[in-house]
Amino acid sequence: MRFIFALMVFGAHCYVIDDFFNDHFFKEGFVGVSFFFVLSGFIIAYNYQEKLQANEVSKRTFWVARIARVYPLHWLTLLVAAILGNYVVASGTVDWLKHFFASFVLVQAYVPQPDYFFSFNSPSWSLCCEQLFYICFPFLVPLAKNYRHLIAFLVVAAVLMVIGMYFTPEADIKSYWYVNPITRFPDFIVGMLVFRLYVWLKDKRITARQGSILEIASVVLFLLFYLCASDVPKVYRYSCYYWLPVSFVLLSFSLQRGIISRLLTNRLFIVGGEISYSFYLIHLFLILTYAGWQKETDGHIGWYLSVPILFVATTLLSLLSYRYFEKPMNKRIKSLLN
């Protein structure tokens, strides 16, 4: 599933290549980011909540594991963006260094200015959100013992968000409601609550038929929300609008009782999930580089050729990155810091 949603983000950025992708069906693909935030809450709770509660894993070990996962590839792509140039708007050397430092330590998304939160490798803004999630998670574990506390937090946050979204000027909605880590934090809480539902359901007797119905129903609901989203103000679609369908998809597929989830256990989808982080951080480099070549040379290759080629190139680079950079660096940093 991770690779499918990463592919949606890929499609959402292809509008810079051809107007064919300048359509709601593709541009709404930014929902892939919301999925990853909710998934993050689910996966982190799945892997660490009980271990942290039982003191089987320390906060330090948890944070080191997250640093080893996020930072190596982020710093590599940041360095590539800095070397290539043209990925940041700065008024001079000092301003450039400010932008670089903000991206280096993953705080650029807190600055409500596009030249900051989209500077260098722009998809890295979402890593600022993930970093906040990881910092806070060990302190949420005691709260998570009683799911009612999480629900109460989410309800209060949702009410405040809807009010804030309603009064936010159109020009500022991306700065405050799409990229800001604080306002994306409820997405992570949603994922933690989905995990609680998963724990409650995983030992229930659910037949293959029932599991398949759940999975198909979740996909239908998601598509219904997705295709009807153009009638909903974008500020809500950036986050809370998709909580329900994304949660339903995540829960139904995490149970792995239906035919679709069994198909997704195919080795190709598993590998796709493993390389989804690399794919996410690399894809825009290739898309923008190709778009820049189109503009400079006035050259044009039909999107039906160029986009598949870019997709294959991104996938190959992601495979190489995961195998020869991400995994070795992950082990090395864990060994060094632990």
Short mmCIF file of C-alpha atoms in Angstrom, two decimals:
data_model
loop_
_atom_site.label_atom_id
_atom_site.label_comp_id
_atom_site.label_asym_id
_atom_site.label_seq_id
_atom_site.Cartn_x
_atom_site.Cartn_y
_atom_site.Cartn_z
CA MET A 1 0.00 0.00 0.00
CA ARG A 2 2.85 2.42 0.74
CA PHE A 3 4.09 2.32 -2.82
CA ILE A 4 0.58 2.90 -4.20
CA PHE A 5 0.23 6.10 -2.18
CA ALA A 6 3.78 7.15 -3.06
CA LEU A 7 2.76 6.71 -6.70
CA MET A 8 -0.21 9.01 -6.09
CA VAL A 9 2.18 11.71 -4.87
CA PHE A 10 4.29 11.11 -7.99
CA GLY A 11 1.24 11.61 -10.19
CA ALA A 12 0.27 14.77 -8.29
CA HIS A 13 3.58 16.37 -9.30
CA CYS A 14 3.44 15.41 -12.97
CA TYR A 15 1.35 18.47 -13.84
CA VAL A 16 4.66 20.34 -14.37
CA ILE A 17 5.33 18.00 -17.29
CA ASP A 18 2.02 17.99 -19.11
CA ASP A 19 -1.42 19.56 -18.69
CA PHE A 20 -2.91 16.07 -18.87
CA PHE A 21 -1.99 15.74 -15.19
CA ASN A 22 -3.38 19.17 -14.32
CA ASP A 23 -6.61 17.47 -13.35
CA HIS A 24 -8.30 16.74 -10.03
CA PHE A 25 -7.80 12.99 -10.39
CA PHE A 26 -4.02 13.40 -10.38
CA LYS A 27 -3.49 16.59 -8.37
CA GLU A 28 -5.55 15.24 -5.48
CA GLY A 29 -2.74 12.71 -5.07
CA PHE A 30 -1.37 14.85 -2.26
CA VAL A 31 -3.64 12.71 -0.07
CA GLY A 32 -0.74 10.25 -0.19
CA VAL A 33 1.03 12.45 2.36
CA SER A 34 -1.96 12.29 4.71
CA PHE A 35 -1.95 8.52 4.35
CA PHE A 36 1.73 8.35 5.33
CA PHE A 37 1.14 10.51 8.42
CA VAL A 38 -1.71 8.29 9.59
CA LEU A 39 0.30 5.20 8.70
CA SER A 40 3.20 6.56 10.73
CA GLY A 41 1.02 6.75 13.84
CA PHE A 42 -0.19 3.20 13.24
CA ILE A 43 3.22 1.65 12.52
CA ILE A 44 5.04 3.43 15.34
CA ALA A 45 2.34 2.37 17.82
CA TYR A 46 2.43 -1.18 16.40
CA ASN A 47 6.19 -1.50 16.76
CA TYR A 48 6.94 0.51 19.90
CA GLN A 49 3.91 1.30 22.07
CA GLU A 50 3.89 -1.90 24.12
CA LYS A 51 7.70 -2.06 24.23
CA LEU A 52 7.96 1.46 25.60
CA GLN A 53 5.20 0.77 28.13
CA ALA A 54 7.05 -2.34 29.32
CA ASN A 55 10.43 -0.54 29.29
CA GLU A 56 11.73 -3.11 26.82
CA VAL A 57 12.87 -0.22 24.63
CA SER A 58 14.22 3.06 25.96
CA LYS A 59 13.33 6.49 24.60
CA ARG A 60 16.91 6.84 23.43
CA THR A 61 16.79 3.59 21.45
CA PHE A 62 13.52 4.65 19.86
CA TRP A 63 14.81 8.08 18.86
CA VAL A 64 18.07 6.65 17.53
CA ALA A 65 16.10 4.23 15.34
CA ARG A 66 14.07 7.14 13.95
CA ILE A 67 17.16 9.26 13.33
CA ALA A 68 18.81 6.36 11.52
CA ARG A 69 15.70 5.94 9.37
CA VAL A 70 15.02 9.56 8.42
CA TYR A 71 18.20 11.58 8.35
CA PRO A 72 20.75 9.77 6.11
CA LEU A 73 18.70 9.92 2.90
CA HIS A 74 17.35 13.36 3.81
CA TRP A 75 20.87 14.75 4.15
CA LEU A 76 21.97 13.05 0.93
CA THR A 77 19.09 14.51 -1.10
CA LEU A 78 19.60 17.90 0.58
CA LEU A 79 23.25 17.84 -0.49
CA VAL A 80 22.28 16.90 -4.04
CA ALA A 81 19.77 19.77 -4.16
CA ALA A 82 22.38 22.20 -2.82
CA ILE A 83 24.94 21.11 -5.44
CA LEU A 84 22.48 21.20 -8.33
CA GLY A 85 21.19 24.64 -7.33
CA ASN A 86 17.95 26.30 -8.46
CA TYR A 87 16.05 24.59 -5.64
CA VAL A 88 15.99 27.52 -3.23
CA VAL A 89 15.03 31.20 -3.46
CA ALA A 90 17.43 33.25 -1.33
CA SER A 91 18.47 36.89 -1.34
CA GLY A 92 22.14 36.22 -0.64
CA THR A 93 24.67 33.89 0.96
CA VAL A 94 23.48 34.46 4.54
CA ASP A 95 19.86 33.93 3.54
CA TRP A 96 20.85 30.79 1.62
CA LEU A 97 22.62 29.44 4.71
CA LYS A 98 19.52 30.13 6.80
CA HIS A 99 17.42 28.12 4.37
CA PHE A 100 20.00 25.33 4.30
CA PHE A 101 20.28 25.10 8.08
CA ALA A 102 16.48 25.04 8.46
CA SER A 103 16.28 22.13 6.01
CA PHE A 104 19.31 20.40 7.52
CA VAL A 105 17.72 20.14 10.98
CA LEU A 106 14.19 19.72 9.58
CA VAL A 107 12.52 22.86 10.91
CA GLN A 108 11.75 24.53 7.56
CA ALA A 109 8.06 23.61 7.69
CA TYR A 110 7.58 25.76 10.80
CA VAL A 111 8.37 28.86 8.76
CA PRO A 112 5.12 29.89 6.98
CA GLN A 113 6.87 30.92 3.78
CA PRO A 114 7.00 28.73 0.63
CA ASP A 115 10.60 29.72 -0.06
CA TYR A 116 11.45 28.01 3.25
CA PHE A 117 9.19 24.97 3.53
CA PHE A 118 9.59 24.06 -0.16
CA SER A 119 13.30 24.89 -0.37
CA PHE A 120 15.94 22.43 -1.63
CA ASN A 121 14.26 19.00 -1.82
CA SER A 122 10.69 20.21 -1.25
CA PRO A 123 9.13 16.82 -0.23
CA SER A 124 11.34 16.94 2.87
CA TRP A 125 8.85 19.32 4.51
CA SER A 126 6.89 16.23 5.52
CA LEU A 127 9.94 14.94 7.41
CA CYS A 128 9.61 17.95 9.71
CA CYS A 129 6.19 16.61 10.65
CA GLU A 130 7.50 13.09 11.12
CA GLN A 131 10.28 14.41 13.33
CA LEU A 132 7.74 16.08 15.63
CA PHE A 133 5.70 12.87 15.74
CA TYR A 134 8.75 10.86 16.76
CA ILE A 135 9.86 13.34 19.42
CA CYS A 136 6.40 13.32 21.00
CA PHE A 137 5.50 9.64 20.70
CA PRO A 138 7.27 8.29 23.84
CA PHE A 139 5.43 10.93 25.88
CA LEU A 140 2.12 9.92 24.32
CA VAL A 141 2.51 6.29 25.37
CA PRO A 142 1.15 6.81 28.93
CA LEU A 143 -1.78 8.71 27.41
CA ALA A 144 -2.38 5.88 24.94
CA LYS A 145 -3.05 3.38 27.74
CA ASN A 146 -6.58 4.73 27.77
CA TYR A 147 -7.79 5.27 24.21
CA ARG A 148 -10.41 7.71 25.49
CA HIS A 149 -7.64 10.21 26.17
CA LEU A 150 -6.54 10.04 22.53
CA ILE A 151 -10.13 10.39 21.33
CA ALA A 152 -10.67 13.42 23.56
CA PHE A 153 -7.46 14.98 22.25
CA LEU A 154 -8.48 14.32 18.66
CA VAL A 155 -11.98 15.72 19.11
CA VAL A 156 -10.68 18.94 20.65
CA ALA A 157 -8.00 19.22 17.96
CA ALA A 158 -10.54 18.59 15.18
CA VAL A 159 -12.90 21.29 16.46
CA LEU A 160 -10.08 23.82 16.76
CA MET A 161 -8.76 22.85 13.33
CA VAL A 162 -12.10 23.27 11.56
CA ILE A 163 -12.60 26.68 13.17
CA GLY A 164 -9.06 27.75 12.32
CA MET A 165 -9.34 26.46 8.76
CA TYR A 166 -12.57 28.37 8.21
CA PHE A 167 -10.99 31.68 9.16
CA THR A 168 -7.64 31.18 7.40
CA PRO A 169 -7.15 33.25 4.22
CA GLU A 170 -6.82 31.21 1.04
CA ALA A 171 -3.24 32.37 0.50
CA ASP A 172 -2.14 30.98 3.89
CA ILE A 173 -3.84 27.59 4.03
CA LYS A 174 -0.84 25.66 2.72
CA SER A 175 1.51 27.32 5.20
CA TYR A 176 -0.63 26.66 8.25
CA TRP A 177 -2.69 23.57 7.44
CA TYR A 178 -0.73 21.50 4.92
CA VAL A 179 2.94 21.67 5.88
CA ASN A 180 2.92 22.85 9.49
CA PRO A 181 3.97 19.97 11.78
CA ILE A 182 1.79 21.16 14.69
CA THR A 183 -1.41 21.17 12.65
CA ARG A 184 -0.54 17.81 11.07
CA PHE A 185 0.02 16.20 14.46
CA PRO A 186 -3.64 15.02 14.72
CA ASP A 187 -3.03 12.84 11.63
CA PHE A 188 -0.51 10.90 13.69
CA ILE A 189 -3.00 10.58 16.57
CA VAL A 190 -5.54 9.16 14.12
CA GLY A 191 -3.01 6.47 13.21
CA MET A 192 -2.51 5.60 16.88
CA LEU A 193 -6.27 5.22 17.30
CA VAL A 194 -6.45 3.00 14.22
CA PHE A 195 -3.86 0.80 15.91
CA ARG A 196 -6.12 0.50 18.97
CA LEU A 197 -8.96 -0.63 16.70
CA TYR A 198 -6.58 -3.10 15.05
CA VAL A 199 -5.63 -4.60 18.43
CA TRP A 200 -9.31 -5.02 19.27
CA LEU A 201 -10.16 -6.66 15.92
CA LYS A 202 -7.08 -8.75 15.08
CA ASP A 203 -8.12 -11.76 17.16
CA LYS A 204 -11.77 -11.62 16.13
CA ARG A 205 -13.07 -14.31 13.85
CA ILE A 206 -13.18 -12.61 10.44
CA THR A 207 -13.62 -14.88 7.43
CA ALA A 208 -11.89 -14.33 4.10
CA ARG A 209 -15.21 -13.26 2.64
CA GLN A 210 -15.85 -10.74 5.39
CA GLY A 211 -12.29 -9.48 5.13
CA SER A 212 -12.65 -9.04 1.36
CA ILE A 213 -15.91 -7.13 1.84
CA LEU A 214 -14.22 -4.85 4.37
CA GLU A 215 -11.32 -4.17 2.00
CA ILE A 216 -13.53 -3.52 -1.01
CA ALA A 217 -15.80 -1.28 1.06
CA SER A 218 -12.82 0.73 2.30
CA VAL A 219 -11.51 1.22 -1.23
CA VAL A 220 -14.97 2.27 -2.46
CA LEU A 221 -15.32 4.74 0.42
CA PHE A 222 -11.88 6.16 -0.25
CA LEU A 223 -12.61 6.58 -3.95
CA LEU A 224 -15.93 8.23 -3.13
CA PHE A 225 -14.21 10.79 -0.91
CA TYR A 226 -11.40 11.20 -3.45
CA LEU A 227 -13.58 11.75 -6.52
CA CYS A 228 -16.01 14.06 -4.71
CA ALA A 229 -13.27 16.10 -3.08
CA SER A 230 -13.35 18.88 -5.68
CA ASP A 231 -16.58 20.12 -4.07
CA VAL A 232 -14.86 20.45 -0.67
CA PRO A 233 -12.65 23.46 0.19
CA LYS A 234 -9.02 22.47 -0.19
CA VAL A 235 -8.09 23.55 3.32
CA TYR A 236 -10.14 20.64 4.77
CA ARG A 237 -8.84 18.18 2.19
CA TYR A 238 -5.30 18.85 3.31
CA SER A 239 -5.97 16.90 6.49
CA CYS A 240 -9.20 16.12 8.38
CA TYR A 241 -11.38 15.44 5.33
CA TYR A 242 -9.48 12.22 4.61
CA TRP A 243 -9.18 10.88 8.16
CA LEU A 244 -12.15 8.53 7.85
CA PRO A 245 -11.47 6.92 4.44
CA VAL A 246 -7.71 6.63 5.05
CA SER A 247 -8.30 5.08 8.49
CA PHE A 248 -10.79 2.59 7.06
CA VAL A 249 -8.37 1.58 4.30
CA LEU A 250 -5.50 1.21 6.76
CA LEU A 251 -7.53 -0.80 9.26
CA SER A 252 -9.14 -3.16 6.76
CA PHE A 253 -5.86 -3.95 5.02
CA SER A 254 -3.83 -4.26 8.23
CA LEU A 255 -6.08 -7.16 9.27
CA GLN A 256 -4.99 -9.02 6.09
CA ARG A 257 -8.10 -11.16 5.91
CA GLY A 258 -9.27 -10.30 2.40
CA ILE A 259 -8.26 -11.12 -1.14
CA ILE A 260 -6.86 -7.67 -1.97
CA SER A 261 -4.48 -7.60 1.00
CA ARG A 262 -3.30 -11.07 0.01
CA LEU A 263 -2.51 -9.79 -3.47
CA LEU A 264 -0.54 -6.96 -1.87
CA THR A 265 1.69 -9.49 -0.13
CA ASN A 266 3.25 -10.16 -3.53
CA ARG A 267 7.00 -9.61 -3.41
CA LEU A 268 6.78 -6.69 -5.87
CA PHE A 269 4.47 -4.75 -3.56
CA ILE A 270 6.63 -5.59 -0.54
CA VAL A 271 9.73 -4.25 -2.27
CA GLY A 272 7.73 -1.24 -3.42
CA GLY A 273 6.85 -0.52 0.19
CA GLU A 274 10.49 -0.85 1.25
CA ILE A 275 11.66 1.68 -1.33
CA SER A 276 8.73 4.08 -0.90
CA TYR A 277 10.75 6.46 1.29
CA SER A 278 13.52 6.70 -1.30
CA PHE A 279 10.94 7.01 -4.06
CA TYR A 280 9.23 9.86 -2.24
CA LEU A 281 12.42 11.85 -1.67
CA ILE A 282 13.90 11.22 -5.14
CA HIS A 283 10.96 11.50 -7.54
CA LEU A 284 10.64 15.28 -7.68
CA PHE A 285 14.30 15.73 -8.65
CA LEU A 286 13.72 13.76 -11.83
CA ILE A 287 10.36 15.35 -12.60
CA LEU A 288 11.66 18.91 -12.18
CA THR A 289 14.87 18.16 -14.07
CA TYR A 290 12.89 16.85 -17.01
CA ALA A 291 10.43 19.77 -16.82
CA GLY A 292 13.38 22.18 -16.82
CA TRP A 293 14.85 20.48 -19.89
CA GLN A 294 11.50 20.81 -21.64
CA LYS A 295 11.37 24.52 -20.91
CA GLU A 296 14.97 25.30 -21.84
CA THR A 297 15.12 23.31 -25.07
CA ASP A 298 11.48 23.63 -26.07
CA GLY A 299 11.64 19.86 -26.45
CA HIS A 300 8.65 17.67 -25.88
CA ILE A 301 8.15 13.97 -25.45
CA GLY A 302 4.60 12.72 -25.07
CA TRP A 303 3.66 12.22 -21.43
CA TYR A 304 2.71 8.62 -22.23
CA LEU A 305 6.44 8.02 -22.84
CA SER A 306 8.14 10.53 -20.54
CA VAL A 307 6.16 9.79 -17.38
CA PRO A 308 6.65 5.99 -17.51
CA ILE A 309 10.37 6.55 -18.19
CA LEU A 310 10.62 8.91 -15.20
CA PHE A 311 8.72 6.42 -13.08
CA VAL A 312 11.05 3.56 -14.01
CA ALA A 313 14.13 5.76 -13.48
CA THR A 314 12.86 6.86 -10.06
CA THR A 315 12.09 3.26 -9.09
CA LEU A 316 15.56 2.06 -10.13
CA LEU A 317 17.29 4.88 -8.26
CA SER A 318 15.13 4.12 -5.23
CA LEU A 319 16.11 0.45 -5.32
CA LEU A 320 19.80 1.40 -5.46
CA SER A 321 19.36 3.94 -2.69
CA TYR A 322 17.57 1.50 -0.41
CA ARG A 323 19.99 -1.36 -1.01
CA TYR A 324 23.31 0.47 -1.03
CA PHE A 325 22.70 3.58 1.05
CA GLU A 326 19.63 3.48 3.31
CA LYS A 327 20.12 0.02 4.81
CA PRO A 328 23.90 0.31 5.40
CA MET A 329 23.60 3.82 6.86
CA ASN A 330 20.72 2.75 9.07
CA LYS A 331 22.82 -0.01 10.61
CA ARG A 332 25.89 2.21 10.92
CA ILE A 333 24.08 5.05 12.70
CA LYS A 334 22.31 2.68 15.10
CA SER A 335 25.63 1.06 15.91
CA LEU A 336 27.33 4.43 16.39
CA LEU A 337 24.67 6.11 18.52
CA ASN A 338 23.69 3.08 20.59
#
